[in-house]
Amino acid sequence: MHNHVMPTYARFPLTLVSGKGSRATDDQGREYLDFVSGIAVNGLGHAHPAMVKALCEQAGAMLHCSNLFHIPAQQQLADRLCQLSGLDTAFFCNSGAEANEAAIKLARKFWFDKGAARRTIITATQSFHGRTLQTLTATGQDKVKIGFDPLPPGFEHVPLNDIAALKATVNDETAAILLEPLQGEGGVNEAADDYLKAVRALCDETGILMLLDEVQTGIGRTGEMFGFEHTGVVPDILTLAKGLGGGVPIGAMLANANVATAFGPGTHGSTFGGNPLSCTAALTVLEVIKKEDLLANVREQGARLRKGLQHLKDRNQRIVDVRGQGLLLGVAFETEVAGIIEQCRSNGLLLLSAGPKVLRFLPPLNVTAEEIDEALTILSRSVAQLEAA
Ligand code: PLP
C-alpha cells in the first residue's frame, strides 16, 4: 500500500504499540528495553499510573479552552517551573523548536525596546535547536540547512568551549548567546563548567542575554532538574520541551523579569500552548520526579551505566570516548554505530545515535539498576556478535 506519511524520518523497521515502564512492546508482541524514551521524552517511562490517572481525569474535565481564558494548570505549572529554575515568568508552546523561536523573538524584542541595534544570536557549532527556519539557522550543523535558503539573517556560530572565539565574535550587534549545556543531537558534547561561567560573566559585563536550550537536558535528564544547576550559572532565558510533558507535547520558554517585559499582549502566542491537558501532564511529571526522588535515581543509575560503558571501552579499542551526564550518555566509536543499534534491537534493546559514530543512551528517569545491567549485557553481547561475524 502507498505510504501517505511524508518520509522525513528514516524509520527503524519496528512498530511500537504499547509499553510499561522502561519496556516497549511491538506489534508482534515482542518486548524491548527502551533506552530511546521517545528521544528523551518519556522520563517517567511508559504508562506511569500517576500520568494515566491525571490525563484521564483532565480529559474528562477539559482538554483545551484557549489562552484567551485563565488556565489554572498553566498558572500552577508556571509557578512551579519558576520556583525550580529561579526565573520569573513562563511562556508555553508545543515543542522545542517553538520554545527556541520564542526565546529568539524575546531576545530581539528586548533590544528593540531598548532602542539598541542588537539582533544577532551566537550559537555553538554542532548545536541543535530545531527544524523551523530560525532554529535550523541557529543550529550549528550544515546538514540541516541544505536546500532551505534563503535562510534568515542574524545568526553566527562559534566552536563550543572556546571563550576566545566567542569574545572575538561578540560585538555591538550581538543580542544573545544561545547554548546547550550538553549537546544532545550534536554528539553528546559537554559545555565545560568554566566555559559556561565565562559566558555568564561576558553577558553580565556586556548586557548580552544568555540563553540556554535545555530542551533535551532539562527536567531531570542530567541528574539535576536543569543542566545549568551543575555549574550554578543561571541563564536569562531557558527553553524546555521533550521531557517536560512526559510524552504529551509541551514546550516552555522561561525568562527573568527584566527580559520578559518585552513580551506584552499580541507580541507572541500559540493556540495550543499551555492548554489544560499538556500542563496537567507536565505538573504530573514534576510531581512524580519529586515524590519518587528521581533526580537521585538519575545520578545513581547514570553512574552505574557510565561505569559499565567505561568497562566496555576498556575492553574495546574501537570505543574512543564515554561521555555525558546523568542519563544522557554517549559512547563514541571510531566507526559508524548503525550496525550496533540494529544488533542491539534484534537482541531486545532500543538505542539511538547522536551523529553517525556516537551511541546515545536515554533511558527513562525511573530506570532500575537491573534494567541498566540488562542493557549493558545486551550491548556487550551485540558488540561481540558483530565482531565475531
Ligand atoms: N533543542 C534541542 C537541544 C533538541 O535536542 C531538540 C530536539 O532534538 C530541539 C531543540 C527541537 O525540539 P523539537 O523537536 O521538539 O522541536
mmCIF file of C-alpha atoms in Angstrom, residues 13-175:
data_model
loop_
_atom_site.group_PDB
_atom_site.id
_atom_site.type_symbol
_atom_site.label_atom_id
_atom_site.label_comp_id
_atom_site.label_asym_id
_atom_site.label_seq_id
_atom_site.Cartn_x
_atom_site.Cartn_y
_atom_site.Cartn_z
ATOM 1 C CA PRO A 13 11.790 -1.389 10.862
ATOM 2 C CA LEU A 14 9.765 -1.624 14.042
ATOM 3 C CA THR A 15 6.242 -0.667 15.141
ATOM 4 C CA LEU A 16 5.870 0.043 18.849
ATOM 5 C CA VAL A 17 2.318 -0.182 20.118
ATOM 6 C CA SER A 18 2.408 -0.211 23.921
ATOM 7 C CA GLY A 19 4.728 -0.033 26.895
ATOM 8 C CA LYS A 20 5.138 -0.253 30.635
ATOM 9 C CA GLY A 21 7.959 1.495 32.475
ATOM 10 C CA SER A 22 11.266 1.003 30.613
ATOM 11 C CA ARG A 23 9.784 -1.640 28.304
ATOM 12 C CA ALA A 24 8.027 -1.177 24.967
ATOM 13 C CA THR A 25 6.159 -3.854 23.005
ATOM 14 C CA ASP A 26 5.946 -4.110 19.216
ATOM 15 C CA ASP A 27 3.020 -5.140 17.025
ATOM 16 C CA GLN A 28 4.281 -8.747 17.054
ATOM 17 C CA GLY A 29 4.151 -8.866 20.867
ATOM 18 C CA ARG A 30 7.939 -8.699 21.247
ATOM 19 C CA GLU A 31 9.260 -6.723 24.219
ATOM 20 C CA TYR A 32 12.237 -4.324 24.170
ATOM 21 C CA LEU A 33 14.160 -2.436 26.793
ATOM 22 C CA ASP A 34 13.508 1.131 25.650
ATOM 23 C CA PHE A 35 16.614 3.298 26.107
ATOM 24 C CA VAL A 36 15.395 5.786 23.489
ATOM 25 C CA SER A 37 12.427 7.070 25.537
ATOM 26 C CA GLY A 38 10.934 8.816 22.520
ATOM 27 C CA ILE A 39 14.242 10.786 22.271
ATOM 28 C CA ALA A 40 14.452 11.958 25.900
ATOM 29 C CA VAL A 41 10.699 12.471 26.225
ATOM 30 C CA ASN A 42 9.248 9.609 28.283
ATOM 31 C CA GLY A 43 11.016 10.491 31.536
ATOM 32 C CA LEU A 44 8.510 8.547 33.647
ATOM 33 C CA GLY A 45 8.669 5.567 31.264
ATOM 34 C CA HIS A 46 5.570 4.238 29.519
ATOM 35 C CA ALA A 47 2.110 4.293 31.102
ATOM 36 C CA HIS A 48 3.115 5.575 34.542
ATOM 37 C CA PRO A 49 -0.035 5.108 36.687
ATOM 38 C CA ALA A 50 0.047 8.699 38.019
ATOM 39 C CA MET A 51 0.223 10.028 34.445
ATOM 40 C CA VAL A 52 -2.562 7.764 33.181
ATOM 41 C CA LYS A 53 -4.804 8.836 36.069
ATOM 42 C CA ALA A 54 -4.075 12.569 35.764
ATOM 43 C CA LEU A 55 -4.612 12.603 31.991
ATOM 44 C CA CYS A 56 -7.839 10.609 32.171
ATOM 45 C CA GLU A 57 -9.206 12.951 34.825
ATOM 46 C CA GLN A 58 -8.205 16.053 32.889
ATOM 47 C CA ALA A 59 -9.630 14.653 29.629
ATOM 48 C CA GLY A 60 -12.908 14.115 31.453
ATOM 49 C CA ALA A 61 -12.912 17.723 32.692
ATOM 50 C CA MET A 62 -11.474 19.767 29.794
ATOM 51 C CA LEU A 63 -8.802 19.220 27.137
ATOM 52 C CA HIS A 64 -8.487 22.714 25.775
ATOM 53 C CA CYS A 65 -10.016 26.150 26.176
ATOM 54 C CA SER A 66 -7.631 28.738 24.559
ATOM 55 C CA ASN A 67 -5.232 31.219 26.098
ATOM 56 C CA LEU A 68 -7.984 33.826 25.846
ATOM 57 C CA PHE A 69 -9.088 32.408 29.216
ATOM 58 C CA HIS A 70 -7.274 31.813 32.506
ATOM 59 C CA ILE A 71 -5.960 28.240 32.815
ATOM 60 C CA PRO A 72 -5.288 27.136 36.418
ATOM 61 C CA ALA A 73 -2.969 24.238 35.449
ATOM 62 C CA GLN A 74 -0.908 26.640 33.304
ATOM 63 C CA GLN A 75 -0.618 29.080 36.184
ATOM 64 C CA GLN A 76 0.465 26.299 38.546
ATOM 65 C CA LEU A 77 2.998 24.976 36.057
ATOM 66 C CA ALA A 78 4.471 28.448 35.520
ATOM 67 C CA ASP A 79 4.739 28.922 39.311
ATOM 68 C CA ARG A 80 6.417 25.538 39.740
ATOM 69 C CA LEU A 81 8.912 25.961 36.880
ATOM 70 C CA CYS A 82 9.859 29.450 38.067
ATOM 71 C CA GLN A 83 10.287 28.217 41.634
ATOM 72 C CA LEU A 84 12.517 25.374 40.412
ATOM 73 C CA SER A 85 14.607 27.413 37.966
ATOM 74 C CA GLY A 86 14.903 30.785 39.686
ATOM 75 C CA LEU A 87 13.486 32.512 36.589
ATOM 76 C CA ASP A 88 10.403 34.716 36.825
ATOM 77 C CA THR A 89 7.927 34.001 34.075
ATOM 78 C CA ALA A 90 6.958 31.312 31.572
ATOM 79 C CA PHE A 91 5.501 31.158 28.048
ATOM 80 C CA PHE A 92 4.107 27.820 26.872
ATOM 81 C CA CYS A 93 4.174 26.290 23.405
ATOM 82 C CA ASN A 94 4.240 22.768 21.958
ATOM 83 C CA SER A 95 7.798 21.810 21.048
ATOM 84 C CA GLY A 96 11.477 22.552 21.477
ATOM 85 C CA ALA A 97 11.754 24.450 18.204
ATOM 86 C CA GLU A 98 8.843 26.673 19.213
ATOM 87 C CA ALA A 99 10.382 27.319 22.628
ATOM 88 C CA ASN A 100 13.607 28.420 20.915
ATOM 89 C CA GLU A 101 11.676 30.551 18.393
ATOM 90 C CA ALA A 102 10.050 32.285 21.358
ATOM 91 C CA ALA A 103 13.455 32.792 23.000
ATOM 92 C CA ILE A 104 14.942 34.291 19.823
ATOM 93 C CA LYS A 105 11.947 36.615 19.419
ATOM 94 C CA LEU A 106 12.084 37.703 23.062
ATOM 95 C CA ALA A 107 15.824 38.430 22.911
ATOM 96 C CA ARG A 108 15.400 40.557 19.767
ATOM 97 C CA LYS A 109 12.355 42.402 21.148
ATOM 98 C CA PHE A 110 14.215 43.122 24.394
ATOM 99 C CA TRP A 111 16.870 45.046 22.483
ATOM 100 C CA PHE A 112 14.349 46.628 20.114
ATOM 101 C CA ASP A 113 12.513 48.075 23.119
ATOM 102 C CA LYS A 114 15.792 49.497 24.376
ATOM 103 C CA GLY A 115 16.392 51.174 21.019
ATOM 104 C CA ALA A 116 19.613 49.198 20.513
ATOM 105 C CA ALA A 117 20.635 47.595 17.221
ATOM 106 C CA ARG A 118 21.449 44.237 18.798
ATOM 107 C CA ARG A 119 19.834 41.495 16.705
ATOM 108 C CA THR A 120 22.437 38.718 16.240
ATOM 109 C CA ILE A 121 22.266 35.423 18.104
ATOM 110 C CA ILE A 122 25.521 33.497 18.565
ATOM 111 C CA THR A 123 25.302 29.704 18.896
ATOM 112 C CA ALA A 124 27.784 26.816 19.000
ATOM 113 C CA THR A 125 28.951 24.580 16.173
ATOM 114 C CA GLN A 126 27.436 21.073 16.453
ATOM 115 C CA SER A 127 24.453 22.549 18.313
ATOM 116 C CA PHE A 128 20.866 21.561 17.551
ATOM 117 C CA HIS A 129 17.979 23.946 18.159
ATOM 118 C CA GLY A 130 15.118 22.720 15.943
ATOM 119 C CA ARG A 131 13.738 22.476 12.416
ATOM 120 C CA THR A 132 11.872 25.746 11.863
ATOM 121 C CA LEU A 133 13.694 28.209 9.617
ATOM 122 C CA GLN A 134 15.001 30.338 12.513
ATOM 123 C CA THR A 135 16.007 27.388 14.671
ATOM 124 C CA LEU A 136 17.660 25.419 11.867
ATOM 125 C CA THR A 137 19.633 28.556 11.059
ATOM 126 C CA ALA A 138 20.576 28.784 14.743
ATOM 127 C CA THR A 139 21.658 25.121 14.608
ATOM 128 C CA GLY A 140 25.426 24.730 14.162
ATOM 129 C CA GLN A 141 25.218 21.837 11.682
ATOM 130 C CA ASP A 142 25.224 22.468 7.920
ATOM 131 C CA LYS A 143 23.383 19.240 7.063
ATOM 132 C CA VAL A 144 20.023 20.535 8.373
ATOM 133 C CA LYS A 145 20.206 23.712 6.239
ATOM 134 C CA ILE A 146 20.775 22.326 2.751
ATOM 135 C CA GLY A 147 18.049 23.347 0.310
ATOM 136 C CA PHE A 148 16.273 25.793 2.599
ATOM 137 C CA ASP A 149 17.845 29.073 1.593
ATOM 138 C CA PRO A 150 17.355 31.969 1.770
ATOM 139 C CA LEU A 151 17.987 31.430 5.477
ATOM 140 C CA PRO A 152 17.072 34.235 7.889
ATOM 141 C CA PRO A 153 19.953 36.573 8.786
ATOM 142 C CA GLY A 154 21.194 37.233 12.312
ATOM 143 C CA PHE A 155 22.997 34.056 13.413
ATOM 144 C CA GLU A 156 26.669 33.341 13.974
ATOM 145 C CA HIS A 157 28.407 30.169 15.139
ATOM 146 C CA VAL A 158 31.472 29.632 17.307
ATOM 147 C CA PRO A 159 33.220 26.440 18.459
ATOM 148 C CA LEU A 160 31.922 25.199 21.823
ATOM 149 C CA ASN A 161 34.201 25.707 24.856
ATOM 150 C CA ASP A 162 36.374 28.310 23.107
ATOM 151 C CA ILE A 163 35.828 31.519 25.070
ATOM 152 C CA ALA A 164 38.395 33.436 22.994
ATOM 153 C CA ALA A 165 36.453 32.640 19.804
ATOM 154 C CA LEU A 166 33.248 33.803 21.474
ATOM 155 C CA LYS A 167 34.804 37.054 22.682
ATOM 156 C CA ALA A 168 36.177 37.695 19.197
ATOM 157 C CA THR A 169 32.701 37.246 17.683
ATOM 158 C CA VAL A 170 30.696 39.320 20.164
ATOM 159 C CA ASN A 171 30.137 42.902 19.010
ATOM 160 C CA ASP A 172 27.624 45.710 19.422
ATOM 161 C CA GLU A 173 25.114 43.855 17.249
ATOM 162 C CA THR A 174 25.054 40.775 19.492
ATOM 163 C CA ALA A 175 21.684 40.258 21.161
#
